[in-house]
Coordinates of C-alpha atoms in Angstrom, one line a residue:
Chain Z
X1 CA -8.5 14.8 0.8
X2 CA -8.4 11.7 3.0
X3 CA -6.0 11.2 5.9
X4 CA -5.3 8.0 7.8
X5 CA -3.7 7.8 11.2
X6 CA -2.3 4.9 13.1
X7 CA -1.3 6.0 16.6
X8 CA 0.6 2.9 17.6
X9 CA 4.0 2.8 15.9
X10 CA 4.9 -0.5 17.6
X11 CA 3.1 -3.2 19.4
X12 CA 3.8 -6.7 20.7
X13 CA 1.6 -9.6 21.7
X14 CA 2.2 -13.1 23.1
X15 CA 1.6 -16.0 20.8
X16 CA -2.0 -17.2 21.0
X17 CA -3.3 -14.0 22.5
X18 CA -5.4 -11.3 21.0
X19 CA -4.3 -7.9 19.8
X20 CA -6.0 -4.8 18.4
X21 CA -4.4 -2.3 16.1
X22 CA -6.0 1.1 15.9
X23 CA -6.8 3.2 12.8
X24 CA -8.6 6.4 12.4
X25 CA -9.3 8.2 9.2
X26 CA -10.8 11.4 7.9
X27 CA -12.8 11.8 4.8
X28 CA -15.6 14.0 3.4
X29 CA -16.8 11.2 1.2
X30 CA -19.9 9.1 2.1
X31 CA -18.8 6.1 0.0
X32 CA -15.4 4.6 0.5
X33 CA -13.4 1.5 1.2
X34 CA -11.1 0.7 4.1
X35 CA -8.3 -1.9 4.1
X36 CA -5.7 -3.5 6.3
X37 CA -2.5 -4.6 4.6
X38 CA 0.2 -6.7 6.1
X39 CA 3.9 -6.4 5.2
X40 CA 6.1 -9.2 6.6
X41 CA 9.9 -8.9 6.7
X42 CA 9.9 -10.4 3.2
X43 CA 8.3 -7.0 2.2
X44 CA 5.5 -8.4 0.0
X45 CA 2.4 -6.4 0.8
X46 CA -0.6 -8.6 1.4
X47 CA -4.3 -7.6 1.8
X48 CA -5.6 -8.8 5.1
X49 CA -9.2 -7.5 5.1
X50 CA -11.4 -4.9 3.5
X51 CA -14.6 -3.1 4.5
X52 CA -17.1 -1.1 2.4
X53 CA -18.2 1.9 4.2
X54 CA -21.9 1.4 3.3
X55 CA -21.9 -2.0 5.0
X56 CA -22.7 -2.0 8.7
X57 CA -21.5 -5.5 9.4
X58 CA -17.9 -5.8 10.4
X59 CA -15.7 -7.8 8.0
X60 CA -14.1 -11.0 9.2
X61 CA -11.4 -13.1 7.7
X62 CA -10.6 -16.2 9.8
X63 CA -8.6 -14.9 12.8
X64 CA -8.8 -11.3 11.6
X65 CA -11.8 -9.0 12.2
X66 CA -12.4 -5.3 12.2
X67 CA -14.4 -3.0 14.4
X68 CA -15.7 -0.4 12.0
X69 CA -17.2 2.7 13.7
X70 CA -18.3 5.0 10.8
X71 CA -19.5 7.9 12.9
X72 CA -16.2 7.9 14.9
X73 CA -14.2 7.2 11.7
X74 CA -12.5 4.4 13.4
X75 CA -11.4 1.1 11.8
X76 CA -9.5 -1.2 14.2
X77 CA -8.1 -4.6 13.4
X78 CA -8.3 -7.4 15.8
X79 CA -6.1 -10.4 15.5
X80 CA -7.2 -13.4 17.5
X81 CA -5.0 -16.4 18.4
X82 CA -1.8 -14.5 17.3
X83 CA 0.8 -16.6 15.5
X84 CA 4.5 -16.0 15.0
X85 CA 3.7 -15.5 11.3
X86 CA 1.6 -12.5 12.1
X87 CA 4.8 -10.5 12.9
X88 CA 4.8 -7.7 10.3
X89 CA 4.1 -4.1 9.6
X90 CA 0.3 -3.4 9.3
X91 CA -0.9 -0.6 7.2
X92 CA -4.4 0.8 7.3
X93 CA -5.7 2.4 4.1
X94 CA -8.7 4.3 2.8
X95 CA -9.9 4.7 -0.8
X96 CA -12.6 6.9 -2.3
X97 CA -15.4 4.9 -3.9
X98 CA -15.4 7.0 -7.0
X99 CA -11.9 8.2 -7.4
X100 CA -9.3 5.4 -7.3
X101 CA -6.3 7.7 -7.1
X102 CA -7.3 8.9 -3.7
X103 CA -5.9 5.8 -2.0
X104 CA -4.2 6.8 1.3
X105 CA -2.1 4.7 3.6
X106 CA -1.4 5.2 7.3
X107 CA 2.1 5.3 8.6
X108 CA 1.9 1.6 9.8
X109 CA 2.1 -0.3 13.1
X110 CA 5.0 -2.8 13.6
X111 CA 3.6 -5.8 15.3
X112 CA 5.8 -8.4 17.0
X113 CA 4.4 -11.7 18.1
X114 CA 6.4 -13.2 20.9
X115 CA 6.8 -16.9 21.5
Chain R
X1 CA -3.2 -16.3 -11.9
X2 CA 0.0 -14.4 -12.1
X3 CA 0.4 -11.5 -9.7
X4 CA 2.2 -8.2 -10.0
X5 CA 5.8 -8.6 -10.9
X6 CA 8.7 -6.2 -10.7
X7 CA 12.2 -6.2 -12.0
X8 CA 14.9 -6.1 -11.0
X9 CA 14.4 -7.3 -7.4
X10 CA 17.6 -5.5 -6.4
X11 CA 19.5 -2.7 -8.1
X12 CA 22.8 -1.1 -7.0
X13 CA 23.9 1.9 -8.9
X14 CA 26.4 4.7 -8.6
X15 CA 25.4 8.2 -7.8
X16 CA 24.6 10.2 -10.9
X17 CA 23.5 7.2 -13.0
X18 CA 20.0 6.7 -14.4
X19 CA 17.9 3.7 -13.5
X20 CA 14.8 2.1 -14.9
X21 CA 12.4 0.0 -12.7
X22 CA 9.8 -2.2 -14.4
X23 CA 6.4 -3.2 -13.2
X24 CA 4.1 -5.8 -14.9
X25 CA 0.6 -5.5 -13.4
X26 CA -2.1 -8.1 -13.3
X27 CA -3.7 -8.6 -16.7
X28 CA -6.8 -6.5 -17.0
X29 CA -6.1 -4.2 -14.1
X30 CA -6.7 -0.6 -15.3
X31 CA -5.1 1.2 -12.4
X32 CA -1.4 1.1 -11.6
X33 CA 0.4 2.8 -8.7
X34 CA 4.1 3.4 -7.8
X35 CA 5.2 3.9 -4.2
X36 CA 8.5 4.5 -2.5
X37 CA 9.2 3.0 0.9
X38 CA 12.3 4.0 2.9
X39 CA 13.7 1.5 5.4
X40 CA 11.1 0.8 8.1
X41 CA 8.8 3.6 6.9
X42 CA 5.4 3.9 5.4
X43 CA 4.4 4.2 1.8
X44 CA 5.1 7.4 -0.2
X45 CA 2.8 7.8 -3.2
X46 CA 4.6 8.6 -6.4
X47 CA 2.4 8.3 -9.4
X48 CA -1.0 6.8 -10.4
X49 CA -2.2 5.6 -13.9
X50 CA -5.8 4.9 -14.6
X51 CA -6.6 3.5 -18.1
X52 CA -6.0 6.0 -20.8
X53 CA -6.3 9.1 -18.5
X54 CA -3.5 11.4 -17.8
X55 CA -1.5 10.1 -14.9
X56 CA -1.6 11.7 -11.5
X57 CA 2.1 12.7 -11.0
X58 CA 1.5 14.7 -7.8
X59 CA 3.7 12.5 -5.7
X60 CA 6.9 12.6 -7.8
X61 CA 9.5 14.2 -5.5
X62 CA 11.5 15.9 -8.3
X63 CA 11.8 16.2 -12.1
X64 CA 14.4 13.5 -12.0
X65 CA 11.6 11.0 -11.6
X66 CA 9.3 10.0 -14.4
X67 CA 7.1 7.1 -15.3
X68 CA 5.3 5.8 -18.3
X69 CA 2.8 3.1 -18.9
X70 CA 2.8 1.5 -22.4
X71 CA -0.4 0.1 -23.9
X72 CA -2.2 0.3 -20.5
X73 CA 0.0 -2.5 -19.2
X74 CA 3.7 -2.5 -18.3
X75 CA 5.0 0.5 -16.5
X76 CA 8.6 1.9 -16.2
X77 CA 9.7 4.2 -13.4
X78 CA 12.8 6.1 -14.4
X79 CA 15.1 8.0 -12.0
X80 CA 17.7 10.2 -13.6
X81 CA 21.0 11.3 -12.0
X82 CA 20.3 9.2 -9.0
X83 CA 21.1 10.5 -5.5
X84 CA 21.8 8.6 -2.3
X85 CA 18.5 9.8 -0.9
X86 CA 16.8 7.8 -3.7
X87 CA 17.8 4.6 -2.0
X88 CA 14.6 2.8 -1.0
X89 CA 12.3 0.0 -2.0
X90 CA 10.0 1.0 -4.9
X91 CA 6.7 -0.8 -4.8
X92 CA 4.2 -1.2 -7.7
X93 CA 0.6 -2.1 -7.3
X94 CA -2.3 -2.6 -9.6
X95 CA -6.0 -2.5 -9.1
X96 CA -9.1 -3.6 -11.1
X97 CA -10.9 -0.3 -10.1
X98 CA -14.2 -1.9 -10.7
X99 CA -16.3 -4.9 -9.6
X100 CA -16.6 -6.3 -6.1
X101 CA -13.0 -5.8 -5.3
X102 CA -13.4 -2.1 -5.7
X103 CA -10.0 -0.4 -5.4
X104 CA -8.2 -3.1 -3.7
X105 CA -4.5 -2.9 -4.6
X106 CA -2.3 -5.9 -5.4
X107 CA 1.3 -5.3 -4.7
X108 CA 4.5 -6.6 -6.4
X109 CA 7.5 -7.7 -4.4
X110 CA 9.3 -4.4 -4.9
X111 CA 12.7 -3.3 -6.2
X112 CA 15.3 -2.4 -3.6
X113 CA 17.4 0.4 -5.0
X114 CA 20.7 1.2 -3.5
X115 CA 22.6 4.3 -4.7
X116 CA 26.3 4.3 -3.7

């Protein structure tokens, strides 16, 4: 079974600065997906970025990028030029490539962007 | 296109009553998940449906909880004899399970259940 760990329960960053959220996971599978989800105070969960494990290139979506270290089973999220609207809970998740029910979320990191 | 919808958005019920929570997934999505989220906490997996396969009920916390998915589309989560500890936000998500999106989940807005 997969496990996902987020070691930072809370973080804060000044507006316009860069912040990195950590995530580590454990899986015995060779093929899997990794995700970062954002849940703002409005509570709607939104996908931020996804990474296929077989791809070596780190995924990037505008101000959001990941540092995927497969050997270390690490999947950190970097937010550049932080904006007030980035204030939210961020959840890291992992899913088996072949078995969709094995979709595991981490406990979340609460990020506050300060003006 | 339309996203995942859930109803009601808020539900207040008295302890001991039964409640039904509804989820309308994105059309064509074969996978459907239910999660429970207590205030400020992470996601607790409840149940997973995939096509016509038997659901994975391993996350249901007690036999008071049940769920069904009719015609591979709409799903209903039922909580019988509600208890105060059932108070939480119940989130539904659907996934295409195939294609380039893989197992990306699309979430509904949730139902906030309050048991008084």
